[in-house]
Amino acid sequence: MRKLLATGTAAVMATAGVGLAATPAQAASAVQIYRVYFDSPGKDTGSNASLNGEWIQLVNISRSARQLKGYKLRDKTGYTYTFASFTLKGRAKVTIRTGKGRNTTATRYWGRSWYVWNNTGDTATLKYPNGRIADTCSWGSKGDHKYC
């Protein structure tokens, strides 16, 4: 589960030991960003193999399948991957690779010809079709991947 940021009255109530129920807007999404491999192995040559070494993985934490049509995945710059009709089974993961390839039930391809995720720090945002944020994951310049 994602940690909720307590602010204002909520912070005072939490400090006083008063329980707070999560509102629907704060409830964790069934589909979440699980892991980001933001720095592909080796030099950033721009080859398709190198581009596909950069990826992001989503997980469906529920037991029910979820239709992701219209979900958007974007970075801070605004590069956006939009899911076409795609069903993510319950308790399953899907990897979205930056380069080109043949889509499967476990791997989708963005089809880009250059990198999306910044090695020096970035934020991945997953949005529902209605534009609301489902999940985010940020990282700095350390390492080459992050579990969110």
CSV table of C-alpha atoms in Angstrom, one decimal:
chain,number,residue,atom,x,y,z
A,1,MET,CA,0.0,0.0,0.0
A,2,ARG,CA,1.1,3.5,-0.7
A,3,LYS,CA,1.8,5.9,2.2
A,4,LEU,CA,-0.7,8.7,2.4
A,5,LEU,CA,0.6,12.2,3.1
A,6,ALA,CA,-1.0,13.7,6.2
A,7,THR,CA,-1.5,17.5,6.0
A,8,GLY,CA,-3.3,20.2,7.9
A,9,THR,CA,-6.2,18.8,10.0
A,10,ALA,CA,-5.4,15.3,8.9
A,11,ALA,CA,-1.9,15.6,10.4
A,12,VAL,CA,-3.3,17.0,13.7
A,13,MET,CA,-5.9,14.2,13.9
A,14,ALA,CA,-3.2,11.5,13.1
A,15,THR,CA,-0.9,13.0,15.8
A,16,ALA,CA,-3.8,12.9,18.3
A,17,GLY,CA,-4.3,9.2,17.5
A,18,VAL,CA,-7.6,9.8,15.7
A,19,GLY,CA,-8.1,7.2,12.9
A,20,LEU,CA,-8.6,8.4,9.4
A,21,ALA,CA,-10.4,6.5,6.6
A,22,ALA,CA,-9.0,6.8,3.1
A,23,THR,CA,-11.3,8.5,0.7
A,24,PRO,CA,-11.9,7.1,-2.8
A,25,ALA,CA,-9.4,9.7,-4.2
A,26,GLN,CA,-6.7,8.4,-1.8
A,27,ALA,CA,-7.4,4.7,-2.3
A,28,ALA,CA,-4.6,2.8,-3.9
A,29,SER,CA,-5.1,1.9,-7.5
A,30,ALA,CA,-5.4,-1.8,-8.4
A,31,VAL,CA,-2.8,-1.2,-11.1
A,32,GLN,CA,0.4,0.3,-9.8
A,33,ILE,CA,3.9,1.1,-11.0
A,34,TYR,CA,6.0,-1.8,-9.7
A,35,ARG,CA,9.6,-1.3,-11.1
A,36,VAL,CA,11.4,1.1,-13.4
A,37,TYR,CA,14.6,0.2,-15.2
A,38,PHE,CA,15.6,3.8,-16.1
A,39,ASP,CA,19.2,3.2,-17.2
A,40,SER,CA,19.6,0.5,-19.8
A,41,PRO,CA,22.7,-1.7,-19.5
A,42,GLY,CA,25.8,-0.4,-21.3
A,43,LYS,CA,26.2,2.8,-23.2
A,44,ASP,CA,23.1,4.7,-24.4
A,45,THR,CA,23.7,4.0,-28.1
A,46,GLY,CA,20.1,4.5,-29.2
A,47,SER,CA,20.0,1.0,-30.7
A,48,ASN,CA,16.6,-0.8,-30.4
A,49,ALA,CA,18.2,-3.4,-28.0
A,50,SER,CA,19.5,-0.5,-25.8
A,51,LEU,CA,16.1,1.2,-25.9
A,52,ASN,CA,14.4,-2.0,-24.9
A,53,GLY,CA,16.8,-2.3,-21.9
A,54,GLU,CA,14.9,0.7,-20.5
A,55,TRP,CA,11.4,-0.3,-19.2
A,56,ILE,CA,8.7,0.2,-16.7
A,57,GLN,CA,6.7,-2.6,-15.1
A,58,LEU,CA,3.1,-2.3,-13.9
A,59,VAL,CA,1.4,-4.8,-11.5
A,60,ASN,CA,-2.3,-5.5,-11.0
A,61,ILE,CA,-2.5,-6.1,-7.2
A,62,SER,CA,-6.1,-7.3,-7.4
A,63,ARG,CA,-7.4,-10.7,-8.2
A,64,SER,CA,-9.6,-9.3,-11.0
A,65,ALA,CA,-8.5,-8.6,-14.5
A,66,ARG,CA,-8.3,-4.9,-15.4
A,67,GLN,CA,-8.9,-3.3,-18.8
A,68,LEU,CA,-6.2,-0.7,-19.4
A,69,LYS,CA,-7.5,0.9,-22.5
A,70,GLY,CA,-6.9,4.6,-22.3
A,71,TYR,CA,-4.6,4.5,-19.3
A,72,LYS,CA,-1.6,6.8,-19.8
A,73,LEU,CA,2.0,6.4,-18.7
A,74,ARG,CA,4.2,9.5,-18.8
A,75,ASP,CA,7.4,11.0,-17.7
A,76,LYS,CA,8.1,14.6,-16.4
A,77,THR,CA,8.8,15.9,-19.9
A,78,GLY,CA,5.4,14.7,-21.1
A,79,TYR,CA,6.4,11.7,-23.2
A,80,THR,CA,3.2,9.6,-23.1
A,81,TYR,CA,2.4,5.9,-23.7
A,82,THR,CA,-1.3,5.3,-24.1
A,83,PHE,CA,-2.7,1.8,-23.7
A,84,ALA,CA,-4.8,0.5,-26.6
A,85,SER,CA,-7.3,-2.3,-25.7
A,86,PHE,CA,-5.3,-4.4,-23.2
A,87,THR,CA,-6.4,-6.6,-20.3
A,88,LEU,CA,-4.0,-7.1,-17.4
A,89,LYS,CA,-4.9,-10.3,-15.6
A,90,GLY,CA,-5.3,-10.3,-11.8
A,91,ARG,CA,-2.0,-10.5,-9.9
A,92,ALA,CA,-0.1,-10.2,-13.2
A,93,LYS,CA,2.6,-7.8,-14.4
A,94,VAL,CA,3.2,-6.1,-17.8
A,95,THR,CA,6.4,-4.5,-18.9
A,96,ILE,CA,6.4,-1.5,-21.2
A,97,ARG,CA,9.7,-1.3,-23.1
A,98,THR,CA,10.8,2.0,-24.7
A,99,GLY,CA,11.8,0.6,-28.1
A,100,LYS,CA,10.1,-1.4,-30.9
A,101,GLY,CA,8.9,-5.0,-30.7
A,102,ARG,CA,6.0,-7.3,-30.9
A,103,ASN,CA,3.4,-6.8,-28.2
A,104,THR,CA,2.5,-9.7,-26.0
A,105,THR,CA,0.3,-10.2,-22.9
A,106,ALA,CA,3.5,-9.7,-20.8
A,107,THR,CA,5.3,-7.0,-22.8
A,108,ARG,CA,4.2,-3.9,-24.6
A,109,TYR,CA,6.4,-1.7,-26.8
A,110,TRP,CA,6.4,2.1,-26.8
A,111,GLY,CA,7.9,2.2,-30.3
A,112,ARG,CA,10.2,5.2,-29.6
A,113,SER,CA,13.5,5.9,-31.3
A,114,TRP,CA,15.1,7.5,-28.2
A,115,TYR,CA,15.0,7.1,-24.4
A,116,VAL,CA,12.2,8.2,-22.2
A,117,TRP,CA,13.3,7.8,-18.6
A,118,ASN,CA,16.1,10.1,-17.4
A,119,ASN,CA,19.1,8.4,-15.8
A,120,THR,CA,19.6,11.5,-13.6
A,121,GLY,CA,16.1,11.4,-12.1
A,122,ASP,CA,12.6,11.4,-13.3
A,123,THR,CA,9.0,10.7,-12.3
A,124,ALA,CA,6.7,8.1,-13.9
A,125,THR,CA,3.0,8.8,-13.7
A,126,LEU,CA,0.2,6.4,-14.4
A,127,LYS,CA,-3.1,8.0,-15.2
A,128,TYR,CA,-6.6,6.6,-15.5
A,129,PRO,CA,-8.5,7.3,-18.8
A,130,ASN,CA,-10.3,10.2,-17.0
A,131,GLY,CA,-7.0,11.9,-16.3
A,132,ARG,CA,-6.9,11.2,-12.6
A,133,ILE,CA,-3.5,9.9,-11.2
A,134,ALA,CA,-3.5,6.2,-10.5
A,135,ASP,CA,0.1,6.1,-9.3
A,136,THR,CA,3.5,7.8,-9.4
A,137,CYS,CA,7.1,6.7,-8.9
A,138,SER,CA,10.2,9.1,-8.7
A,139,TRP,CA,13.9,8.4,-8.6
A,140,GLY,CA,17.2,10.2,-8.5
A,141,SER,CA,20.5,9.6,-10.1
A,142,LYS,CA,21.6,6.6,-8.0
A,143,GLY,CA,21.6,3.1,-9.5
A,144,ASP,CA,19.9,1.9,-12.7
A,145,HIS,CA,16.5,0.8,-11.5
A,146,LYS,CA,14.0,1.3,-8.8
A,147,TYR,CA,11.2,-0.7,-7.1
A,148,CYS,CA,8.3,1.7,-6.5
